[in-house]
Amino acid sequence: MTDQRPTLADVARVAGVSRATASRAINGAYGTSEAVRQRVRAVAAELGYEPHAVAQALASGRASAGRRERVEVLIVDPDPAALSVKPFYGRVLTGALRALGDRDIALEVRRVVTLPAPDDDPPYGRLLINVPGAAGSAYAHRGRVVALGRSAPGVAFVAPDNDGGGHQAAVHLVKTGRKRVGAVFGPPTPCAQERRDGFLRVFSGAAQPVTAADGDFTYDRAYEAARELLERDPHLDAVFAACDVTAMAVLRALRETGRRVADDVAVVGFDGSALAEAADLTSVYMPVEDEAAAAVEHLLDPARPAPPRLPTTLTVRGSS
């Protein structure tokens, strides 16, 4: 027997939890169940562990220099203006804040061009956006992680019915009599691929194939792609845009080339953002706020099952 005082690591080891969980349990921080708190505190009492007063205040956020628990929204997007020009991200933050409510948990936003390596001091939870599969798997081993959209096997995700939304857009164009259809699709991400698959399935085997170009969910690339489509087929009478930002660029290209929207060329977007409403754009609405809220709720309580695919609905406006 020694005179060495028991440490937090000793408490965590005996209680069978991580050091971070032991700290949360002892300090009453958010993120541990009542059963875990009781077990850890019982072990601490049995071992005679006494947390340092200053360290305890810092851990619980009661000191000015204390660190609050945080949820990080990690966005992979090469566009430096992404957070200001893409309504999607603002809607994500709205939903995330709604889920956090009045909990003493900070929400941090981090936009990166390429995904950094996972760190050894992860936040309480991470919400991954546009993170490719292999990278998502690496992050999943460093704390609580939920992706918006499919990422890697084993990584929990929340996503809308992208395939169904693409299908709705295509059916609408067929039913309204459009014969020469073009599309500006998105980047090689699961959500963009699902929208593409749902859209093209309607035209599978059709005599008139879809004239398609690849975009990347940015305005500049979408504008170039729309001009390419119109050069390849000047008689297009409809264009599907894989997101509303893309649709804004398509509308500009049509105006500049003298096409009348809806009369000459119908346009359908995807997102159902404020952009669609302002531009009188037919668009597939996806409940982004609900998607983000469900993801954060899963971060806060991993025992809560991830929700099924959230439904999408086509809102018809003047552009089609």
mmCIF file of N, CA and C in Angstrom, residues 126-194:
data_model
loop_
_atom_site.group_PDB
_atom_site.id
_atom_site.type_symbol
_atom_site.label_atom_id
_atom_site.label_comp_id
_atom_site.label_asym_id
_atom_site.label_seq_id
_atom_site.Cartn_x
_atom_site.Cartn_y
_atom_site.Cartn_z
ATOM 1 N N ARG A 126 -18.930 15.134 -33.213
ATOM 2 C CA ARG A 126 -18.678 15.777 -34.500
ATOM 3 C C ARG A 126 -19.814 15.457 -35.465
ATOM 4 N N LEU A 127 -20.199 16.487 -36.203
ATOM 5 C CA LEU A 127 -21.168 16.349 -37.279
ATOM 6 C C LEU A 127 -20.404 16.524 -38.579
ATOM 7 N N LEU A 128 -20.287 15.470 -39.383
ATOM 8 C CA LEU A 128 -19.488 15.480 -40.598
ATOM 9 C C LEU A 128 -20.350 15.821 -41.803
ATOM 10 N N ILE A 129 -19.855 16.747 -42.639
ATOM 11 C CA ILE A 129 -20.564 17.130 -43.861
ATOM 12 C C ILE A 129 -19.593 17.044 -45.029
ATOM 13 N N ASN A 130 -19.984 16.329 -46.064
ATOM 14 C CA ASN A 130 -19.166 16.144 -47.274
ATOM 15 C C ASN A 130 -17.877 15.399 -46.977
ATOM 16 N N VAL A 131 -17.899 14.507 -46.016
ATOM 17 C CA VAL A 131 -16.702 13.750 -45.656
ATOM 18 C C VAL A 131 -16.742 12.392 -46.350
ATOM 19 N N PRO A 132 -15.732 12.081 -47.185
ATOM 20 C CA PRO A 132 -15.729 10.808 -47.898
ATOM 21 C C PRO A 132 -15.622 9.630 -46.948
ATOM 22 N N GLY A 133 -16.003 8.461 -47.462
ATOM 23 C CA GLY A 133 -16.145 7.284 -46.624
ATOM 24 C C GLY A 133 -14.953 6.908 -45.780
ATOM 25 N N ALA A 134 -13.776 6.730 -46.393
ATOM 26 C CA ALA A 134 -12.610 6.276 -45.647
ATOM 27 C C ALA A 134 -12.254 7.246 -44.535
ATOM 28 N N ALA A 135 -12.329 8.541 -44.820
ATOM 29 C CA ALA A 135 -12.011 9.549 -43.812
ATOM 30 C C ALA A 135 -13.041 9.529 -42.692
ATOM 31 N N GLY A 136 -14.303 9.338 -43.043
ATOM 32 C CA GLY A 136 -15.335 9.259 -42.028
ATOM 33 C C GLY A 136 -15.097 8.103 -41.078
ATOM 34 N N SER A 137 -14.612 6.985 -41.613
ATOM 35 C CA SER A 137 -14.315 5.827 -40.774
ATOM 36 C C SER A 137 -13.215 6.147 -39.783
ATOM 37 N N ALA A 138 -12.190 6.888 -40.226
ATOM 38 C CA ALA A 138 -11.101 7.261 -39.325
ATOM 39 C C ALA A 138 -11.599 8.131 -38.188
ATOM 40 N N TYR A 139 -12.490 9.052 -38.481
ATOM 41 C CA TYR A 139 -13.029 9.927 -37.445
ATOM 42 C C TYR A 139 -13.927 9.174 -36.478
ATOM 43 N N ALA A 140 -14.558 8.130 -36.959
ATOM 44 C CA ALA A 140 -15.480 7.384 -36.111
ATOM 45 C C ALA A 140 -14.773 6.713 -34.947
ATOM 46 N N HIS A 141 -13.466 6.520 -35.063
ATOM 47 C CA HIS A 141 -12.706 5.890 -33.985
ATOM 48 C C HIS A 141 -12.176 6.927 -32.993
ATOM 49 N N ARG A 142 -12.534 8.201 -33.173
ATOM 50 C CA ARG A 142 -12.066 9.268 -32.293
ATOM 51 C C ARG A 142 -13.237 10.016 -31.664
ATOM 52 N N GLY A 143 -14.143 9.293 -31.067
ATOM 53 C CA GLY A 143 -15.248 9.944 -30.393
ATOM 54 C C GLY A 143 -16.571 9.766 -31.116
ATOM 55 N N ARG A 144 -17.571 10.493 -30.659
ATOM 56 C CA ARG A 144 -18.907 10.385 -31.234
ATOM 57 C C ARG A 144 -18.974 11.134 -32.562
ATOM 58 N N VAL A 145 -19.462 10.459 -33.582
ATOM 59 C CA VAL A 145 -19.505 11.034 -34.926
ATOM 60 C C VAL A 145 -20.816 10.650 -35.596
ATOM 61 N N VAL A 146 -21.438 11.620 -36.248
ATOM 62 C CA VAL A 146 -22.600 11.376 -37.099
ATOM 63 C C VAL A 146 -22.388 12.164 -38.382
ATOM 64 N N ALA A 147 -22.691 11.558 -39.521
ATOM 65 C CA ALA A 147 -22.536 12.226 -40.813
ATOM 66 C C ALA A 147 -23.893 12.656 -41.344
ATOM 67 N N LEU A 148 -23.895 13.784 -42.055
ATOM 68 C CA LEU A 148 -25.069 14.161 -42.834
ATOM 69 C C LEU A 148 -24.872 13.558 -44.215
ATOM 70 N N GLY A 149 -25.641 12.556 -44.528
ATOM 71 C CA GLY A 149 -25.429 11.801 -45.755
ATOM 72 C C GLY A 149 -24.539 10.603 -45.476
ATOM 73 N N ARG A 150 -24.623 9.608 -46.339
ATOM 74 C CA ARG A 150 -23.816 8.399 -46.160
ATOM 75 C C ARG A 150 -22.332 8.734 -46.152
ATOM 76 N N SER A 151 -21.593 8.062 -45.279
ATOM 77 C CA SER A 151 -20.153 8.226 -45.250
ATOM 78 C C SER A 151 -19.533 6.838 -45.349
ATOM 79 N N ALA A 152 -19.024 6.316 -44.258
ATOM 80 C CA ALA A 152 -18.380 5.003 -44.276
ATOM 81 C C ALA A 152 -19.261 3.983 -43.561
ATOM 82 N N PRO A 153 -19.108 2.700 -43.899
ATOM 83 C CA PRO A 153 -19.828 1.670 -43.147
ATOM 84 C C PRO A 153 -19.489 1.776 -41.662
ATOM 85 N N GLY A 154 -20.503 1.709 -40.841
ATOM 86 C CA GLY A 154 -20.272 1.813 -39.410
ATOM 87 C C GLY A 154 -20.386 3.219 -38.869
ATOM 88 N N VAL A 155 -20.445 4.209 -39.750
ATOM 89 C CA VAL A 155 -20.610 5.593 -39.310
ATOM 90 C C VAL A 155 -22.098 5.942 -39.383
ATOM 91 N N ALA A 156 -22.678 6.290 -38.250
ATOM 92 C CA ALA A 156 -24.097 6.652 -38.242
ATOM 93 C C ALA A 156 -24.315 7.869 -39.130
ATOM 94 N N PHE A 157 -25.436 7.904 -39.825
ATOM 95 C CA PHE A 157 -25.721 9.052 -40.685
ATOM 96 C C PHE A 157 -27.207 9.353 -40.691
ATOM 97 N N VAL A 158 -27.502 10.594 -41.037
ATOM 98 C CA VAL A 158 -28.880 11.044 -41.237
ATOM 99 C C VAL A 158 -28.931 11.669 -42.618
ATOM 100 N N ALA A 159 -29.950 11.340 -43.390
ATOM 101 C CA ALA A 159 -30.014 11.845 -44.763
ATOM 102 C C ALA A 159 -31.452 11.900 -45.243
ATOM 103 N N PRO A 160 -31.723 12.789 -46.189
ATOM 104 C CA PRO A 160 -33.052 12.813 -46.805
ATOM 105 C C PRO A 160 -33.141 11.748 -47.893
ATOM 106 N N ASP A 161 -34.316 11.578 -48.420
ATOM 107 C CA ASP A 161 -34.534 10.637 -49.516
ATOM 108 C C ASP A 161 -34.107 11.305 -50.824
ATOM 109 N N ASN A 162 -32.794 11.369 -51.036
ATOM 110 C CA ASN A 162 -32.272 12.015 -52.242
ATOM 111 C C ASN A 162 -32.727 11.318 -53.513
ATOM 112 N N ASP A 163 -32.697 9.997 -53.497
ATOM 113 C CA ASP A 163 -33.118 9.234 -54.669
ATOM 114 C C ASP A 163 -34.574 9.539 -55.005
ATOM 115 N N GLY A 164 -35.424 9.516 -53.982
ATOM 116 C CA GLY A 164 -36.836 9.808 -54.220
ATOM 117 C C GLY A 164 -37.054 11.218 -54.713
ATOM 118 N N GLY A 165 -36.247 12.174 -54.210
ATOM 119 C CA GLY A 165 -36.377 13.557 -54.667
ATOM 120 C C GLY A 165 -36.000 13.715 -56.124
ATOM 121 N N GLY A 166 -34.908 13.065 -56.543
ATOM 122 C CA GLY A 166 -34.532 13.105 -57.953
ATOM 123 C C GLY A 166 -35.597 12.489 -58.830
ATOM 124 N N HIS A 167 -36.183 11.413 -58.348
ATOM 125 C CA HIS A 167 -37.260 10.751 -59.091
ATOM 126 C C HIS A 167 -38.465 11.674 -59.237
ATOM 127 N N GLN A 168 -38.836 12.377 -58.170
ATOM 128 C CA GLN A 168 -39.976 13.309 -58.231
ATOM 129 C C GLN A 168 -39.736 14.413 -59.268
ATOM 130 N N ALA A 169 -38.505 14.927 -59.299
ATOM 131 C CA ALA A 169 -38.183 15.988 -60.254
ATOM 132 C C ALA A 169 -38.342 15.501 -61.685
ATOM 133 N N ALA A 170 -37.846 14.297 -61.963
ATOM 134 C CA ALA A 170 -37.930 13.757 -63.317
ATOM 135 C C ALA A 170 -39.376 13.485 -63.721
ATOM 136 N N VAL A 171 -40.150 12.908 -62.827
ATOM 137 C CA VAL A 171 -41.560 12.610 -63.131
ATOM 138 C C VAL A 171 -42.310 13.902 -63.445
ATOM 139 N N HIS A 172 -42.027 14.946 -62.707
ATOM 140 C CA HIS A 172 -42.687 16.234 -62.945
ATOM 141 C C HIS A 172 -42.392 16.740 -64.358
ATOM 142 N N LEU A 173 -41.143 16.642 -64.783
ATOM 143 C CA LEU A 173 -40.787 17.127 -66.121
ATOM 144 C C LEU A 173 -41.441 16.286 -67.213
ATOM 145 N N VAL A 174 -41.513 14.989 -66.993
ATOM 146 C CA VAL A 174 -42.163 14.117 -67.986
ATOM 147 C C VAL A 174 -43.654 14.420 -68.057
ATOM 148 N N LYS A 175 -44.285 14.568 -66.899
ATOM 149 C CA LYS A 175 -45.731 14.799 -66.881
ATOM 150 C C LYS A 175 -46.117 16.164 -67.457
ATOM 151 N N THR A 176 -45.198 17.114 -67.409
ATOM 152 C CA THR A 176 -45.497 18.436 -67.973
ATOM 153 C C THR A 176 -45.076 18.539 -69.437
ATOM 154 N N GLY A 177 -44.737 17.401 -70.035
ATOM 155 C CA GLY A 177 -44.518 17.351 -71.473
ATOM 156 C C GLY A 177 -43.141 17.740 -71.966
ATOM 157 N N ARG A 178 -42.158 17.757 -71.122
ATOM 158 C CA ARG A 178 -40.799 18.117 -71.560
ATOM 159 C C ARG A 178 -40.163 16.922 -72.265
ATOM 160 N N LYS A 179 -39.578 17.194 -73.426
ATOM 161 C CA LYS A 179 -39.069 16.121 -74.285
ATOM 162 C C LYS A 179 -37.549 16.074 -74.369
ATOM 163 N N ARG A 180 -36.896 17.239 -74.263
ATOM 164 C CA ARG A 180 -35.425 17.287 -74.391
ATOM 165 C C ARG A 180 -34.878 17.812 -73.072
ATOM 166 N N VAL A 181 -34.481 16.863 -72.238
ATOM 167 C CA VAL A 181 -34.150 17.179 -70.850
ATOM 168 C C VAL A 181 -32.637 17.165 -70.635
ATOM 169 N N GLY A 182 -32.169 18.191 -69.929
ATOM 170 C CA GLY A 182 -30.774 18.251 -69.531
ATOM 171 C C GLY A 182 -30.659 18.237 -68.015
ATOM 172 N N ALA A 183 -29.444 18.049 -67.516
ATOM 173 C CA ALA A 183 -29.227 18.027 -66.068
ATOM 174 C C ALA A 183 -27.814 18.476 -65.744
ATOM 175 N N VAL A 184 -27.702 19.282 -64.703
ATOM 176 C CA VAL A 184 -26.397 19.600 -64.131
ATOM 177 C C VAL A 184 -26.353 18.886 -62.787
ATOM 178 N N PHE A 185 -25.621 17.786 -62.750
ATOM 179 C CA PHE A 185 -25.564 16.971 -61.543
ATOM 180 C C PHE A 185 -24.500 17.510 -60.584
ATOM 181 N N GLY A 186 -24.309 16.816 -59.473
ATOM 182 C CA GLY A 186 -23.397 17.289 -58.436
ATOM 183 C C GLY A 186 -22.079 16.547 -58.438
ATOM 184 N N PRO A 187 -21.277 16.753 -57.391
ATOM 185 C CA PRO A 187 -19.965 16.117 -57.277
ATOM 186 C C PRO A 187 -20.098 14.635 -56.942
ATOM 187 N N PRO A 188 -19.004 13.891 -56.920
ATOM 188 C CA PRO A 188 -19.063 12.451 -56.629
ATOM 189 C C PRO A 188 -19.213 12.156 -55.139
ATOM 190 N N THR A 189 -20.315 12.621 -54.567
ATOM 191 C CA THR A 189 -20.632 12.342 -53.170
ATOM 192 C C THR A 189 -21.881 11.473 -53.130
ATOM 193 N N PRO A 190 -22.096 10.745 -52.042
ATOM 194 C CA PRO A 190 -23.281 9.871 -51.989
ATOM 195 C C PRO A 190 -24.594 10.604 -52.231
ATOM 196 N N CYS A 191 -24.775 11.797 -51.629
ATOM 197 C CA CYS A 191 -26.061 12.480 -51.786
ATOM 198 C C CYS A 191 -26.279 12.905 -53.232
ATOM 199 N N ALA A 192 -25.220 13.415 -53.879
ATOM 200 C CA ALA A 192 -25.352 13.839 -55.273
ATOM 201 C C ALA A 192 -25.601 12.635 -56.182
ATOM 202 N N GLN A 193 -24.926 11.527 -55.900
ATOM 203 C CA GLN A 193 -25.119 10.331 -56.714
ATOM 204 C C GLN A 193 -26.530 9.785 -56.560
ATOM 205 N N GLU A 194 -27.070 9.860 -55.354
ATOM 206 C CA GLU A 194 -28.439 9.389 -55.137
ATOM 207 C C GLU A 194 -29.437 10.237 -55.917
#
